[in-house]
XYZ file of C-alpha atoms in Angstrom:
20
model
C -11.219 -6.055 7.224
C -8.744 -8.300 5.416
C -9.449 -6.175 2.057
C -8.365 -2.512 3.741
C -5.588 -4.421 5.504
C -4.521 -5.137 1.840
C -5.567 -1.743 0.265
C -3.619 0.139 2.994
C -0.175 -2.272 2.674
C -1.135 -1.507 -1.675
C -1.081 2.234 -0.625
C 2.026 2.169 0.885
C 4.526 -0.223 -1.313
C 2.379 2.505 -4.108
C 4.381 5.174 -1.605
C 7.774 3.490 -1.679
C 7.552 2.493 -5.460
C 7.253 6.771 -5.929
C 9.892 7.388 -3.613
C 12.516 5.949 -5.851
């Protein structure tokens, strides 16, 4: 549970990172 807590928050700084 605690690991695709941490892949999903991963995923979505990943998503931020490509925004700028």
């Amino acid at each position: 549970e605690l690991q695709s807590f941490r892949s999903q928050l991963a995923t979505e700084q990943s998503r931020c990172f490509k925004l700028e």
